[in-house]
One Martini backbone bead per residue (centre of mass of N, CA, C, O) as a GRO file, in nm:
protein
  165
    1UNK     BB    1  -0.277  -0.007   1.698
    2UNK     BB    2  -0.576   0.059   1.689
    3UNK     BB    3  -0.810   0.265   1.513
    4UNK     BB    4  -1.121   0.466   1.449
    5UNK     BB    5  -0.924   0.639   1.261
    6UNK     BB    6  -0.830   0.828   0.950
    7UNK     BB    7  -0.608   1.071   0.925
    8UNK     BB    8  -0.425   1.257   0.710
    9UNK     BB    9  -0.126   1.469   0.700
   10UNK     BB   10  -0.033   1.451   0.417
   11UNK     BB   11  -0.016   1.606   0.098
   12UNK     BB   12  -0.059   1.282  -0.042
   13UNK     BB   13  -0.274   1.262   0.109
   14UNK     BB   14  -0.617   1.107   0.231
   15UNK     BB   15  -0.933   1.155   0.371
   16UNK     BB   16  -1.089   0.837   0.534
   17UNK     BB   17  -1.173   0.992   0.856
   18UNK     BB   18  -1.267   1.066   1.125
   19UNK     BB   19  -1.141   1.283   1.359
   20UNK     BB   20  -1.101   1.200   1.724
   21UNK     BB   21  -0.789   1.324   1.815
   22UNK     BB   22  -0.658   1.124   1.868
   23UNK     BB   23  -0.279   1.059   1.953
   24UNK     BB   24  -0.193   0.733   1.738
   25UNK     BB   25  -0.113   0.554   1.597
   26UNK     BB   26  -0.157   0.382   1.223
   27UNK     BB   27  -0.320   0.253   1.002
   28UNK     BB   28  -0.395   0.247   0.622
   29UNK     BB   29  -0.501   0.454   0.386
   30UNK     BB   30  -0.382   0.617   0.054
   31UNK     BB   31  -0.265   0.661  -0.187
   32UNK     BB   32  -0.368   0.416  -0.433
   33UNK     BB   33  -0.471   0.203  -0.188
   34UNK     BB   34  -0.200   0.198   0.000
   35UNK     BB   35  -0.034   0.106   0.290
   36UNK     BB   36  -0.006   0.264   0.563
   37UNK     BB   37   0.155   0.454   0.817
   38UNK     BB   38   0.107   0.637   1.131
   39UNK     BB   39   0.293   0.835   1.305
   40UNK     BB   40   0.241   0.964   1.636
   41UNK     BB   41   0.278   1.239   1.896
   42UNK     BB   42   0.188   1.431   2.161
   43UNK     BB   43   0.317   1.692   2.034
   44UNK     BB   44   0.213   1.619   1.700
   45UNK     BB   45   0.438   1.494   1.567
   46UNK     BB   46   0.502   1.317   1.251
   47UNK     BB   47   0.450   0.998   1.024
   48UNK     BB   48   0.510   0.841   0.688
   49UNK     BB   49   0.452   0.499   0.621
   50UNK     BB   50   0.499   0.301   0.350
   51UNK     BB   51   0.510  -0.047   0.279
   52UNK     BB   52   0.575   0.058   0.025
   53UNK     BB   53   0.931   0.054   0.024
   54UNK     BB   54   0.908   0.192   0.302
   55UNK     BB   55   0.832   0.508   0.272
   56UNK     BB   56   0.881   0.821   0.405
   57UNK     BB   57   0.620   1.083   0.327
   58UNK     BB   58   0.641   1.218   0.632
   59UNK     BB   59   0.714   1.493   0.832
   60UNK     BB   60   0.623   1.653   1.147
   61UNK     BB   61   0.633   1.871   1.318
   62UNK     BB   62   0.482   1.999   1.607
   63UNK     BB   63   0.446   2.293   1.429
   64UNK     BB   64   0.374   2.143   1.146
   65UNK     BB   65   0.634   2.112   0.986
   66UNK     BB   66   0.740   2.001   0.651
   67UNK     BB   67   1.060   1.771   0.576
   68UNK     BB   68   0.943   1.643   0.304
   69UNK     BB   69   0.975   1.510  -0.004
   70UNK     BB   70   0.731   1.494  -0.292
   71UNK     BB   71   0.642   1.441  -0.578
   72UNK     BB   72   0.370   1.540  -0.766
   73UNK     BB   73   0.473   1.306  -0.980
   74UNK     BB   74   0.418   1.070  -0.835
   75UNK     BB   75   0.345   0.711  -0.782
   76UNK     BB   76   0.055   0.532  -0.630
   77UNK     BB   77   0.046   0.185  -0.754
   78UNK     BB   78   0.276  -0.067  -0.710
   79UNK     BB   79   0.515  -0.048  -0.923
   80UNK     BB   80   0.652   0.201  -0.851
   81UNK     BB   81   0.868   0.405  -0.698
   82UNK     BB   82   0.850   0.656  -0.475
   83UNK     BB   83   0.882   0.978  -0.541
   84UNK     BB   84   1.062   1.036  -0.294
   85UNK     BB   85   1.167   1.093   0.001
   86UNK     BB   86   1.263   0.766   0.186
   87UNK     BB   87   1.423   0.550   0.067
   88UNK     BB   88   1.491   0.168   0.070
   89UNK     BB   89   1.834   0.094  -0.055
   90UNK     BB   90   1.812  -0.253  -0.204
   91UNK     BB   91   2.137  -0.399  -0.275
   92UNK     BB   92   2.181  -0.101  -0.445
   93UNK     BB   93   2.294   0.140  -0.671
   94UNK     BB   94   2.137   0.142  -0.959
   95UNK     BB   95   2.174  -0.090  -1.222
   96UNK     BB   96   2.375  -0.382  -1.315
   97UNK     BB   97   2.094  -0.489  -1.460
   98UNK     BB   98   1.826  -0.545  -1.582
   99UNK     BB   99   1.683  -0.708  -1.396
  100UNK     BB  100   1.719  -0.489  -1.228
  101UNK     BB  101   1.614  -0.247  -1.020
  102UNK     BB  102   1.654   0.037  -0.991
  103UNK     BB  103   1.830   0.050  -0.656
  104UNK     BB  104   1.629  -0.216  -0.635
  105UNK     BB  105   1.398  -0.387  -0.402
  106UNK     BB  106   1.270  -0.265  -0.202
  107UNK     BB  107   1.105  -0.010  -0.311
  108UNK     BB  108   0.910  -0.272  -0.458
  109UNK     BB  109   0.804  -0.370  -0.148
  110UNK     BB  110   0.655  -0.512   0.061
  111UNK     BB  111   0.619  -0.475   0.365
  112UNK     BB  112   0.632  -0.576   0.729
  113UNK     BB  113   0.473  -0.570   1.032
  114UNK     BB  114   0.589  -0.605   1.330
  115UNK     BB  115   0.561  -0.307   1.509
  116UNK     BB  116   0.317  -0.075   1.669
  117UNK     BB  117   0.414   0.177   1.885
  118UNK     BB  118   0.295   0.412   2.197
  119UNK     BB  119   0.499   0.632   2.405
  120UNK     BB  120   0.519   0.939   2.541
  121UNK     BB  121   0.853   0.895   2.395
  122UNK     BB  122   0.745   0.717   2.163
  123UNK     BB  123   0.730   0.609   1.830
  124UNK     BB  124   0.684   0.302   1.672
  125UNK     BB  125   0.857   0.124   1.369
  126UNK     BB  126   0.865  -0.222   1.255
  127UNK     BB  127   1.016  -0.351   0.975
  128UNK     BB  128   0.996  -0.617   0.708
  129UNK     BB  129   1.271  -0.810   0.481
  130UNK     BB  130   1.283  -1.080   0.272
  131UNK     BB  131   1.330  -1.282   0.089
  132UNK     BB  132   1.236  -1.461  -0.241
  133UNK     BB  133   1.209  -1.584  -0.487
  134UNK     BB  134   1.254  -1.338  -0.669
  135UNK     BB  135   1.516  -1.217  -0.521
  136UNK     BB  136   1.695  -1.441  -0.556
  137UNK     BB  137   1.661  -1.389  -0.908
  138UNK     BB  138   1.845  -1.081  -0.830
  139UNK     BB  139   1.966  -1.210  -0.526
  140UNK     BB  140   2.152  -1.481  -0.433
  141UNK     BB  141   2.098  -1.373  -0.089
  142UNK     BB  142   2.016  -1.407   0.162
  143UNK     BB  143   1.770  -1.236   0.377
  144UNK     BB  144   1.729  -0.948   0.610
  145UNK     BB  145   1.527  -0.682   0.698
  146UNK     BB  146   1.497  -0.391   0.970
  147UNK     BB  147   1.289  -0.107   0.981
  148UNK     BB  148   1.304   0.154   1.188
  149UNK     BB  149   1.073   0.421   1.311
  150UNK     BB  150   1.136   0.685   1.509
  151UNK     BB  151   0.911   0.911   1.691
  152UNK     BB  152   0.927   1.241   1.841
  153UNK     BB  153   0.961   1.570   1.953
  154UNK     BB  154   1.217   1.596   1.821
  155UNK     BB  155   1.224   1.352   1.638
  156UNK     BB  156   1.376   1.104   1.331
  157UNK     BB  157   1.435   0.807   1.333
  158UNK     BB  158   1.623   0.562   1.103
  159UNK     BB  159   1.699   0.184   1.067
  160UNK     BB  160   1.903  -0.021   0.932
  161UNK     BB  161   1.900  -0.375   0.889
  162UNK     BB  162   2.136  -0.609   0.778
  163UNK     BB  163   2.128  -0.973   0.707
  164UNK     BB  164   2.223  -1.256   0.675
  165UNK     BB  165   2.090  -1.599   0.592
   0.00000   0.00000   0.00000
């Protein structure tokens, strides 16, 4: 669902126009010029994810109260993975090879949005990453992963799905 606004609730989020009370997911722009989701739940309840590496940046009680870490020195570049948070690591910890980006590349990668629902009992975002001729010159194997973020009043689910294709 499209808002009239955008207003960041995250201490790394910036805020990019008026707050209309509103309270509904949304797309936007945060740190960086970055693409981010606003999670909305009419509890209040709140979370923030990154296009950029799929990353979490943001959970927030109904009471408001954040319960995600983001390093104060975090870098919203889109080259670098964001320092903190919630990151989404495939395909492996580490780094096996200098070829490959430490701890793999989903967290260095734009994911997309497949779909961004709002009703009275949670918000939901789905995004998803599949192969690429990039991908595939550092990580030989067709994928398609679909990472699932879904926000209550009371709770913050997310699953990642990783299928081989």
């Amino acid at each position: 669902p499209s808002a009239s606004r955008v207003h960041m609730r995250g201490a790394d989020e910036a805020d990019t126009g008026p707050d209309t009370g509103a309270r509904s997911s949304y797309r936007g722009v945060g740190r960086g010029d970055l693409e981010m989701v606003t999670l909305q739940h009419p509890s209040g309840a709140s979370a923030i994810v990154y296009l950029w590496g799929a990353t979490l940046t943001s959970y927030r009680t109904a009471t408001g109260v954040e319960n995600i870490f983001v390093s104060p020195g975090a870098l919203f570049d889109g080259k670098k993975a964001i320092r903190g948070g919630v990151p989404v690591v495939f395909p492996q910890f580490g780094q096996p090879s200098r070829a490959m980006p430490q701890h793999g590349f989903a967290r260095t990668s734009t994911w997309t949005i497949d779909s961004l629902s709002d009703s009275s009992e949670e918000s939901r975002l789905v995004l998803s990453l599949s192969d690429s001729e990039a991908t595939l010159a550092l990580w030989p194997f067709p994928y398609r992963l679909e990472y699932v973020v879904t926000l209550s009043a009371v709770s913050l689910k997310m699953r990642l799905t990783i299928t081989n294709t």
